[in-house]
Amino acid sequence: MRAAVIRDFNQDLVMETVTDPACPDTGVVLEVAACGVCRSDFHGWTGEHPKVNPGDILGHEYCGTVVAAGPLATHRIGDRLIAPFILSCGSCPACHTGVSNTCAHQIVPGFGTQGAYAELVAVPFDHNLVPLPDSMTPALAAGLGCRVTTAWHALTDRANLRAGEWVAVHGTGGIGLATLLLAKTLGAQVVVVDVVQDKLDHAKGLGADAAVNALDTDVAAAIHDITRGGAHVSIEALGIEATTNASIDCLRTLGRHVQVGMPAGPSGMMQVNMRGIYSKQLSFFGTRGMPAWKYSTLLDLIERGQVDIRPMVAREVSLSGASAELAAMHGPTAPGTAVITDFTR
Ligand SMILES: [Zn+2]
Ligand SMILES: [Zn+2]
């Protein structure tokens, strides 16, 4: 099969013909229809991710058609499926109690096994996969894999967001944009924060009630003014110290901070305003991914037209075009995200 392979960190992926993946007993091989290019891929491509090495194939946000099914697979050849990025085992206590995104035996293609920057991808534990609705394009479905699902779980589970509350969203990349769209659907008021004015304008066009440019504004003070007392919920979608502290500081008493951004740097250590957490009696949540059983609610919402996630996908690119998308993440990126939909070149 054709695949885009990491040979050297920070260098263009190399287009190669590699051996087709073997079909797992508990899963399937998908012919990839679309695969998102994500900031987590960027961390792997630059060599910062412990599970990504030269010779690996990235790609954890994908959908496609089953071309081979193992003896214990749930799905059949020909099924069109969306994969969550976390493939949970299905048989451990976490999986049995509804929190499969915390499964200790989970597999994430692209981070430890070969991913979907390729014509084919092997997917073990295929009970995690859900049918791709006819009304949804592969590009849109691939964009769900990581960003939209993570944002949905952060808002509905960790933050337990209620209609009418104010949500602050720090960072308007893929996760931030998804958080904005879903929070509006849930009836919240949203203030977005970024350092790129274009992205703030884009977010306002998509329904943000207010926007704060962190380049020239005291973010926490501005949000306290806009929300008359501070946000009820604040979503950190970058994983850096400055925005984590802005998130803590912009909350009102008893507010809820959700750490969605993967903490940057080799150790992930940060200095955070613990006195703020203590004195305002804040809740501080971590979150990662979404249990696969929550797909049905999210897909229903999208199919019924209650949320339009089309703005999530800004560009469709070819497999060889993924390198340029990764390289662009060294600086501030344009609004929306790229999805690979052409695997022929
Ligand atoms: Zn499990
Ligand atoms: Zn991702």
mmCIF file of C-alpha atoms and ligand atoms in Angstrom:
data_model
loop_
_atom_site.group_PDB
_atom_site.id
_atom_site.type_symbol
_atom_site.label_atom_id
_atom_site.label_comp_id
_atom_site.label_asym_id
_atom_site.label_seq_id
_atom_site.Cartn_x
_atom_site.Cartn_y
_atom_site.Cartn_z
ATOM 1 C CA MET A 1 0.000 0.000 0.000
ATOM 2 C CA ARG A 2 0.992 3.647 -0.347
ATOM 3 C CA ALA A 3 1.856 5.349 2.956
ATOM 4 C CA ALA A 4 3.405 8.595 4.203
ATOM 5 C CA VAL A 5 6.229 7.496 6.512
ATOM 6 C CA ILE A 6 8.242 9.470 9.091
ATOM 7 C CA ARG A 7 11.928 8.978 8.230
ATOM 8 C CA ASP A 8 13.396 11.998 10.025
ATOM 9 C CA PHE A 9 11.640 14.177 12.590
ATOM 10 C CA ASN A 10 10.664 17.617 11.269
ATOM 11 C CA GLN A 11 11.272 16.562 7.654
ATOM 12 C CA ASP A 12 8.723 15.876 4.907
ATOM 13 C CA LEU A 13 6.995 12.520 5.283
ATOM 14 C CA VAL A 14 8.329 10.062 2.693
ATOM 15 C CA MET A 15 5.831 8.540 0.282
ATOM 16 C CA GLU A 16 6.604 4.819 0.222
ATOM 17 C CA THR A 17 5.108 1.520 -0.832
ATOM 18 C CA VAL A 18 4.970 -0.585 2.325
ATOM 19 C CA THR A 19 3.589 -4.017 3.222
ATOM 20 C CA ASP A 20 -0.195 -4.100 3.667
ATOM 21 C CA PRO A 21 -1.196 -4.363 7.349
ATOM 22 C CA ALA A 22 -2.148 -7.791 8.703
ATOM 23 C CA CYS A 23 -5.757 -8.149 9.812
ATOM 24 C CA PRO A 24 -6.112 -8.320 13.618
ATOM 25 C CA ASP A 25 -8.137 -11.248 15.032
ATOM 26 C CA THR A 26 -10.354 -8.846 17.014
ATOM 27 C CA GLY A 27 -10.746 -6.266 14.276
ATOM 28 C CA VAL A 28 -10.639 -5.160 10.686
ATOM 29 C CA VAL A 29 -8.536 -3.568 7.976
ATOM 30 C CA LEU A 30 -10.058 -0.368 6.603
ATOM 31 C CA GLU A 31 -9.473 1.148 3.197
ATOM 32 C CA VAL A 32 -8.996 4.716 4.428
ATOM 33 C CA ALA A 33 -11.434 7.254 2.957
ATOM 34 C CA ALA A 34 -10.264 10.237 4.995
ATOM 35 C CA CYS A 35 -7.795 11.013 7.764
ATOM 36 C CA GLY A 36 -7.475 14.248 9.739
ATOM 37 C CA VAL A 37 -4.164 16.072 10.224
ATOM 38 C CA CYS A 38 -4.074 16.918 13.922
ATOM 39 C CA ARG A 39 -1.847 18.872 16.300
ATOM 40 C CA SER A 40 -1.131 15.592 18.121
ATOM 41 C CA ASP A 41 0.370 14.368 14.833
ATOM 42 C CA PHE A 42 2.549 17.461 14.832
ATOM 43 C CA HIS A 43 3.924 16.521 18.283
ATOM 44 C CA GLY A 44 4.759 13.054 16.917
ATOM 45 C CA TRP A 45 6.301 14.456 13.741
ATOM 46 C CA THR A 46 8.623 16.805 15.680
ATOM 47 C CA GLY A 47 9.838 13.934 17.886
ATOM 48 C CA GLU A 48 8.175 15.147 21.114
ATOM 49 C CA HIS A 49 5.821 12.187 21.436
ATOM 50 C CA PRO A 50 7.344 9.193 23.261
ATOM 51 C CA LYS A 51 5.434 6.671 21.131
ATOM 52 C CA VAL A 52 6.400 8.013 17.692
ATOM 53 C CA ASN A 53 9.659 6.926 16.035
ATOM 54 C CA PRO A 54 11.217 7.107 12.573
ATOM 55 C CA GLY A 55 9.601 4.450 10.385
ATOM 56 C CA ASP A 56 6.147 5.110 11.864
ATOM 57 C CA ILE A 57 2.947 6.117 10.075
ATOM 58 C CA LEU A 58 0.812 8.781 11.763
ATOM 59 C CA GLY A 59 -2.967 9.147 11.523
ATOM 60 C CA HIS A 60 -5.562 8.643 14.299
ATOM 61 C CA GLU A 61 -8.633 10.491 12.891
ATOM 62 C CA TYR A 62 -9.961 8.265 10.156
ATOM 63 C CA CYS A 63 -12.897 6.548 8.582
ATOM 64 C CA GLY A 64 -13.129 4.001 5.779
ATOM 65 C CA THR A 65 -14.532 0.784 4.379
ATOM 66 C CA VAL A 66 -13.801 -2.671 5.776
ATOM 67 C CA VAL A 67 -11.722 -4.739 3.317
ATOM 68 C CA ALA A 68 -10.746 -7.552 5.702
ATOM 69 C CA ALA A 69 -12.332 -8.780 8.941
ATOM 70 C CA GLY A 70 -10.750 -10.999 11.601
ATOM 71 C CA PRO A 71 -12.498 -14.066 13.068
ATOM 72 C CA LEU A 72 -13.593 -12.117 16.186
ATOM 73 C CA ALA A 73 -14.514 -8.879 14.380
ATOM 74 C CA THR A 74 -17.872 -7.168 15.013
ATOM 75 C CA HIS A 75 -18.109 -5.631 11.526
ATOM 76 C CA ARG A 76 -18.206 -7.119 8.012
ATOM 77 C CA ILE A 77 -16.397 -6.503 4.747
ATOM 78 C CA GLY A 78 -18.010 -3.536 2.980
ATOM 79 C CA ASP A 79 -19.136 -1.732 6.164
ATOM 80 C CA ARG A 80 -18.351 2.013 6.157
ATOM 81 C CA LEU A 81 -17.127 2.965 9.623
ATOM 82 C CA ILE A 82 -15.828 5.820 11.749
ATOM 83 C CA ALA A 83 -13.089 5.025 14.262
ATOM 84 C CA PRO A 84 -12.625 6.833 17.570
ATOM 85 C CA PHE A 85 -8.949 7.533 18.217
ATOM 86 C CA ILE A 86 -9.008 5.450 21.405
ATOM 87 C CA LEU A 87 -9.587 1.769 20.634
ATOM 88 C CA SER A 88 -10.524 0.259 24.001
ATOM 89 C CA CYS A 89 -10.289 -3.456 24.793
ATOM 90 C CA GLY A 90 -13.950 -3.947 25.713
ATOM 91 C CA SER A 91 -13.293 -6.408 28.525
ATOM 92 C CA CYS A 92 -11.595 -4.592 31.434
ATOM 93 C CA PRO A 93 -13.313 -2.883 34.403
ATOM 94 C CA ALA A 94 -13.016 0.575 32.731
ATOM 95 C CA CYS A 95 -14.661 -0.708 29.559
ATOM 96 C CA HIS A 96 -17.379 -2.466 31.570
ATOM 97 C CA THR A 97 -18.259 0.682 33.510
ATOM 98 C CA GLY A 98 -18.705 3.160 30.661
ATOM 99 C CA VAL A 99 -15.317 4.877 30.835
ATOM 100 C CA SER A 100 -13.612 3.071 27.976
ATOM 101 C CA ASN A 101 -11.568 6.189 27.161
ATOM 102 C CA THR A 102 -9.560 5.328 30.283
ATOM 103 C CA CYS A 103 -8.984 1.671 29.257
ATOM 104 C CA ALA A 104 -5.467 0.585 30.281
ATOM 105 C CA HIS A 105 -5.193 -1.744 27.268
ATOM 106 C CA GLN A 106 -6.230 0.851 24.693
ATOM 107 C CA ILE A 107 -4.580 1.136 21.289
ATOM 108 C CA VAL A 108 -4.235 4.413 19.398
ATOM 109 C CA PRO A 109 -3.188 3.948 15.757
ATOM 110 C CA GLY A 110 -0.458 6.412 14.828
ATOM 111 C CA PHE A 111 0.928 6.309 18.375
ATOM 112 C CA GLY A 112 2.466 2.879 18.881
ATOM 113 C CA THR A 113 0.816 1.080 15.965
ATOM 114 C CA GLN A 114 0.738 2.195 12.320
ATOM 115 C CA GLY A 115 -1.846 4.890 11.626
ATOM 116 C CA ALA A 116 -4.024 6.007 8.733
ATOM 117 C CA TYR A 117 -1.709 8.268 6.701
ATOM 118 C CA ALA A 118 -1.931 5.331 4.283
ATOM 119 C CA GLU A 119 -4.287 3.561 1.907
ATOM 120 C CA LEU A 120 -5.031 0.905 4.539
ATOM 121 C CA VAL A 121 -5.082 0.792 8.338
ATOM 122 C CA ALA A 122 -5.414 -2.167 10.715
ATOM 123 C CA VAL A 123 -7.985 -1.543 13.473
ATOM 124 C CA PRO A 124 -8.072 -3.977 16.410
ATOM 125 C CA PHE A 125 -11.002 -3.949 18.893
ATOM 126 C CA ASP A 126 -13.420 -2.987 16.117
ATOM 127 C CA HIS A 127 -16.412 -2.940 18.514
ATOM 128 C CA ASN A 128 -15.335 0.700 19.048
ATOM 129 C CA LEU A 129 -16.172 1.597 15.435
ATOM 130 C CA VAL A 130 -19.542 3.054 14.461
ATOM 131 C CA PRO A 131 -21.328 3.149 11.081
ATOM 132 C CA LEU A 132 -20.652 6.243 8.986
ATOM 133 C CA PRO A 133 -24.061 7.920 8.416
ATOM 134 C CA ASP A 134 -24.960 8.216 4.699
ATOM 135 C CA SER A 135 -25.518 11.923 5.147
ATOM 136 C CA MET A 136 -21.962 12.540 6.341
ATOM 137 C CA THR A 137 -18.930 12.944 4.070
ATOM 138 C CA PRO A 138 -15.777 10.993 4.974
ATOM 139 C CA ALA A 139 -13.875 14.280 5.426
ATOM 140 C CA LEU A 140 -16.364 15.479 8.026
ATOM 141 C CA ALA A 141 -16.433 12.113 9.786
ATOM 142 C CA ALA A 142 -12.621 12.050 10.004
ATOM 143 C CA GLY A 143 -12.681 15.465 11.664
ATOM 144 C CA LEU A 144 -14.857 14.019 14.443
ATOM 145 C CA GLY A 145 -12.298 11.406 15.480
ATOM 146 C CA CYS A 146 -10.349 13.434 17.967
ATOM 147 C CA ARG A 147 -11.448 17.036 18.168
ATOM 148 C CA VAL A 148 -15.236 16.979 18.160
ATOM 149 C CA THR A 149 -15.529 13.866 20.320
ATOM 150 C CA THR A 150 -13.040 15.199 22.869
ATOM 151 C CA ALA A 151 -14.842 18.546 23.026
ATOM 152 C CA TRP A 152 -18.228 16.811 23.405
ATOM 153 C CA HIS A 153 -17.018 14.715 26.327
ATOM 154 C CA ALA A 154 -15.284 17.686 27.975
ATOM 155 C CA LEU A 155 -18.505 19.735 27.906
ATOM 156 C CA THR A 156 -21.139 17.094 28.621
ATOM 157 C CA ASP A 157 -19.250 14.875 31.050
ATOM 158 C CA ARG A 158 -16.376 16.672 32.770
ATOM 159 C CA ALA A 159 -17.762 20.232 32.835
ATOM 160 C CA ASN A 160 -21.419 19.147 32.998
ATOM 161 C CA LEU A 161 -22.260 22.353 31.117
ATOM 162 C CA ARG A 162 -25.745 23.789 31.606
ATOM 163 C CA ALA A 163 -27.692 26.061 29.264
ATOM 164 C CA GLY A 164 -27.175 29.748 29.955
ATOM 165 C CA GLU A 165 -23.732 29.345 31.482
ATOM 166 C CA TRP A 166 -20.673 31.177 30.160
ATOM 167 C CA VAL A 167 -17.894 29.069 28.645
ATOM 168 C CA ALA A 168 -14.429 30.482 27.966
ATOM 169 C CA VAL A 169 -12.476 28.694 25.234
ATOM 170 C CA HIS A 170 -8.710 29.273 25.272
ATOM 171 C CA GLY A 171 -7.328 28.506 21.809
ATOM 172 C CA THR A 172 -9.431 28.355 18.642
ATOM 173 C CA GLY A 173 -7.713 25.478 16.840
ATOM 174 C CA GLY A 174 -9.620 22.270 16.064
ATOM 175 C CA ILE A 175 -10.606 21.494 19.660
ATOM 176 C CA GLY A 176 -11.462 25.111 20.409
ATOM 177 C CA LEU A 177 -13.662 25.449 17.336
ATOM 178 C CA ALA A 178 -15.462 22.195 18.136
ATOM 179 C CA THR A 179 -15.975 23.362 21.728
ATOM 180 C CA LEU A 180 -17.491 26.632 20.512
ATOM 181 C CA LEU A 181 -19.948 24.932 18.123
ATOM 182 C CA LEU A 182 -21.046 22.302 20.649
ATOM 183 C CA ALA A 183 -21.304 24.725 23.586
ATOM 184 C CA LYS A 184 -23.601 26.946 21.496
ATOM 185 C CA THR A 185 -25.724 23.884 20.656
ATOM 186 C CA LEU A 186 -25.989 23.156 24.382
ATOM 187 C CA GLY A 187 -27.326 26.663 24.972
ATOM 188 C CA ALA A 188 -24.257 28.230 26.542
ATOM 189 C CA GLN A 189 -22.725 31.655 25.934
ATOM 190 C CA VAL A 190 -19.178 31.457 24.623
ATOM 191 C CA VAL A 191 -16.161 33.754 24.801
ATOM 192 C CA VAL A 192 -13.191 32.687 22.683
ATOM 193 C CA VAL A 193 -9.540 33.589 23.278
ATOM 194 C CA ASP A 194 -6.662 33.489 20.790
ATOM 195 C CA VAL A 195 -3.686 35.548 19.619
ATOM 196 C CA VAL A 196 -4.665 35.466 15.930
ATOM 197 C CA GLN A 197 -7.318 38.070 15.097
ATOM 198 C CA ASP A 198 -8.411 36.167 11.940
ATOM 199 C CA LYS A 199 -9.251 33.130 14.041
ATOM 200 C CA LEU A 200 -11.203 35.241 16.528
ATOM 201 C CA ASP A 201 -13.179 36.850 13.687
ATOM 202 C CA HIS A 202 -13.801 33.387 12.224
ATOM 203 C CA ALA A 203 -15.071 32.158 15.619
ATOM 204 C CA LYS A 204 -17.371 35.178 15.965
ATOM 205 C CA GLY A 205 -18.762 34.370 12.529
ATOM 206 C CA LEU A 206 -19.532 30.885 13.842
ATOM 207 C CA GLY A 207 -21.523 32.139 16.815
ATOM 208 C CA ALA A 208 -19.047 33.140 19.545
ATOM 209 C CA ASP A 209 -20.705 35.754 21.759
ATOM 210 C CA ALA A 210 -17.424 37.522 22.518
ATOM 211 C CA ALA A 211 -13.754 37.303 21.545
ATOM 212 C CA VAL A 212 -10.608 38.331 23.409
ATOM 213 C CA ASN A 213 -7.217 38.816 21.744
ATOM 214 C CA ALA A 214 -4.614 37.674 24.278
ATOM 215 C CA LEU A 215 -1.843 39.593 22.472
ATOM 216 C CA ASP A 216 -2.987 42.966 23.720
ATOM 217 C CA THR A 217 -5.536 42.248 26.474
ATOM 218 C CA ASP A 218 -5.554 41.026 30.074
ATOM 219 C CA VAL A 219 -7.575 37.905 29.279
ATOM 220 C CA ALA A 220 -8.922 37.179 32.758
ATOM 221 C CA ALA A 221 -9.965 40.788 33.395
ATOM 222 C CA ALA A 222 -11.674 41.021 30.007
ATOM 223 C CA ILE A 223 -13.602 37.800 30.591
ATOM 224 C CA HIS A 224 -14.686 38.893 34.080
ATOM 225 C CA ASP A 225 -16.111 42.048 32.459
ATOM 226 C CA ILE A 226 -17.804 40.265 29.558
ATOM 227 C CA THR A 227 -19.368 37.558 31.750
ATOM 228 C CA ARG A 228 -20.081 39.876 34.714
ATOM 229 C CA GLY A 229 -18.159 37.919 37.284
ATOM 230 C CA GLY A 230 -16.219 35.250 35.430
ATOM 231 C CA ALA A 231 -16.882 32.213 33.274
ATOM 232 C CA HIS A 232 -18.689 29.211 34.766
ATOM 233 C CA VAL A 233 -16.652 26.787 32.668
ATOM 234 C CA SER A 234 -13.264 27.295 31.045
ATOM 235 C CA ILE A 235 -11.746 24.997 28.445
ATOM 236 C CA GLU A 236 -7.967 25.054 27.955
ATOM 237 C CA ALA A 237 -7.340 23.816 24.411
ATOM 238 C CA LEU A 238 -3.603 24.426 23.922
ATOM 239 C CA GLY A 239 -1.679 22.721 26.713
ATOM 240 C CA ILE A 240 0.587 25.605 27.716
ATOM 241 C CA GLU A 241 1.163 27.401 31.011
ATOM 242 C CA ALA A 242 -0.032 30.879 29.990
ATOM 243 C CA THR A 243 -3.437 29.706 28.780
ATOM 244 C CA THR A 244 -3.879 27.282 31.679
ATOM 245 C CA ASN A 245 -3.424 30.158 34.110
ATOM 246 C CA ALA A 246 -5.638 32.468 32.053
ATOM 247 C CA SER A 247 -8.267 29.733 32.230
ATOM 248 C CA ILE A 248 -8.024 29.438 36.018
ATOM 249 C CA ASP A 249 -8.024 33.220 36.460
ATOM 250 C CA CYS A 250 -11.034 33.866 34.183
ATOM 251 C CA LEU A 251 -13.332 31.595 36.203
ATOM 252 C CA ARG A 252 -15.864 32.769 38.743
ATOM 253 C CA THR A 253 -16.152 31.249 42.232
ATOM 254 C CA LEU A 254 -16.928 27.515 42.027
ATOM 255 C CA GLY A 255 -16.044 27.511 38.286
ATOM 256 C CA ARG A 256 -14.878 24.401 36.393
ATOM 257 C CA HIS A 257 -11.594 24.260 34.469
ATOM 258 C CA VAL A 258 -11.177 21.444 31.932
ATOM 259 C CA GLN A 259 -7.671 20.671 30.696
ATOM 260 C CA VAL A 260 -8.210 19.482 27.124
ATOM 261 C CA GLY A 261 -4.889 20.620 25.636
ATOM 262 C CA MET A 262 -2.135 18.026 26.000
ATOM 263 C CA PRO A 263 0.491 19.668 28.272
ATOM 264 C CA ALA A 264 3.471 20.669 26.122
ATOM 265 C CA GLY A 265 7.127 19.848 26.696
ATOM 266 C CA PRO A 266 8.912 16.639 27.676
ATOM 267 C CA SER A 267 7.726 16.634 31.319
ATOM 268 C CA GLY A 268 4.352 18.352 30.948
ATOM 269 C CA MET A 269 5.103 20.309 34.134
ATOM 270 C CA MET A 270 3.563 23.776 34.618
ATOM 271 C CA GLN A 271 3.356 26.416 37.315
ATOM 272 C CA VAL A 272 -0.326 27.056 37.893
ATOM 273 C CA ASN A 273 -2.138 29.494 40.159
ATOM 274 C CA MET A 274 -3.024 27.108 42.978
ATOM 275 C CA ARG A 275 -4.134 30.010 45.173
ATOM 276 C CA GLY A 276 -6.738 30.846 42.529
ATOM 277 C CA ILE A 277 -7.972 27.254 42.526
ATOM 278 C CA TYR A 278 -8.065 27.225 46.332
ATOM 279 C CA SER A 279 -9.617 30.596 47.009
ATOM 280 C CA LYS A 280 -12.291 30.392 44.294
ATOM 281 C CA GLN A 281 -12.923 26.720 45.221
ATOM 282 C CA LEU A 282 -12.594 25.694 41.582
ATOM 283 C CA SER A 283 -12.937 22.219 40.099
ATOM 284 C CA PHE A 284 -9.990 21.197 37.939
ATOM 285 C CA PHE A 285 -10.642 18.400 35.439
ATOM 286 C CA GLY A 286 -8.432 16.497 33.043
ATOM 287 C CA THR A 287 -9.973 14.817 30.024
ATOM 288 C CA ARG A 288 -8.906 12.800 27.025
ATOM 289 C CA GLY A 289 -11.103 11.408 24.250
ATOM 290 C CA MET A 290 -14.642 10.102 24.602
ATOM 291 C CA PRO A 291 -16.015 6.630 25.347
ATOM 292 C CA ALA A 292 -17.189 5.194 22.014
ATOM 293 C CA TRP A 293 -20.759 4.593 23.312
ATOM 294 C CA LYS A 294 -21.334 8.370 23.287
ATOM 295 C CA TYR A 295 -21.059 8.495 19.471
ATOM 296 C CA SER A 296 -24.772 7.846 18.924
ATOM 297 C CA THR A 297 -25.887 11.030 20.732
ATOM 298 C CA LEU A 298 -23.301 13.131 18.956
ATOM 299 C CA LEU A 299 -24.034 11.706 15.491
ATOM 300 C CA ASP A 300 -27.796 12.146 16.056
ATOM 301 C CA LEU A 301 -27.254 15.791 16.917
ATOM 302 C CA ILE A 302 -25.243 16.310 13.725
ATOM 303 C CA GLU A 303 -27.630 14.337 11.488
ATOM 304 C CA ARG A 304 -30.666 16.236 12.816
ATOM 305 C CA GLY A 305 -28.895 19.465 11.894
ATOM 306 C CA GLN A 306 -28.735 20.774 15.470
ATOM 307 C CA VAL A 307 -25.044 21.436 15.086
ATOM 308 C CA ASP A 308 -23.231 22.182 11.844
ATOM 309 C CA ILE A 309 -19.672 20.913 12.118
ATOM 310 C CA ARG A 310 -18.742 21.650 8.500
ATOM 311 C CA PRO A 311 -16.640 24.665 9.548
ATOM 312 C CA MET A 312 -14.283 22.186 11.252
ATOM 313 C CA VAL A 313 -12.834 21.096 7.905
ATOM 314 C CA ALA A 314 -11.069 23.913 6.084
ATOM 315 C CA ARG A 315 -9.081 21.995 3.466
ATOM 316 C CA GLU A 316 -8.980 18.597 1.798
ATOM 317 C CA VAL A 317 -5.436 17.570 0.867
ATOM 318 C CA SER A 318 -3.597 14.634 -0.676
ATOM 319 C CA LEU A 319 -1.439 12.192 1.297
ATOM 320 C CA SER A 320 1.726 13.922 0.096
ATOM 321 C CA GLY A 321 0.191 17.252 1.146
ATOM 322 C CA ALA A 322 0.162 16.256 4.832
ATOM 323 C CA SER A 323 3.806 17.311 5.326
ATOM 324 C CA ALA A 324 3.056 20.937 4.505
ATOM 325 C CA GLU A 325 0.123 20.915 6.943
ATOM 326 C CA LEU A 326 2.363 19.575 9.735
ATOM 327 C CA ALA A 327 5.133 22.082 8.972
ATOM 328 C CA ALA A 328 2.620 24.947 9.102
ATOM 329 C CA MET A 329 1.887 24.081 12.760
ATOM 330 C CA HIS A 330 5.277 25.496 13.775
ATOM 331 C CA GLY A 331 3.532 28.880 13.638
ATOM 332 C CA PRO A 332 -0.006 30.160 14.156
ATOM 333 C CA THR A 333 -2.266 28.311 11.732
ATOM 334 C CA ALA A 334 -5.221 29.422 9.637
ATOM 335 C CA PRO A 335 -8.759 28.682 10.937
ATOM 336 C CA GLY A 336 -10.101 25.162 10.472
ATOM 337 C CA THR A 337 -8.239 21.914 9.938
ATOM 338 C CA ALA A 338 -6.990 19.798 7.032
ATOM 339 C CA VAL A 339 -8.190 16.312 6.129
ATOM 340 C CA ILE A 340 -6.439 13.901 3.764
ATOM 341 C CA THR A 341 -8.971 12.607 1.247
ATOM 342 C CA ASP A 342 -6.768 11.748 -1.765
ATOM 343 C CA PHE A 343 -4.571 8.711 -1.141
ATOM 344 C CA THR A 344 -3.442 8.289 -4.778
ATOM 345 C CA ARG A 345 -0.612 10.819 -4.582
HETATM 346 ZN ZN ZN B 1 -10.613 -1.948 28.401
HETATM 347 ZN ZN ZN B 2 -6.270 14.270 16.795
#
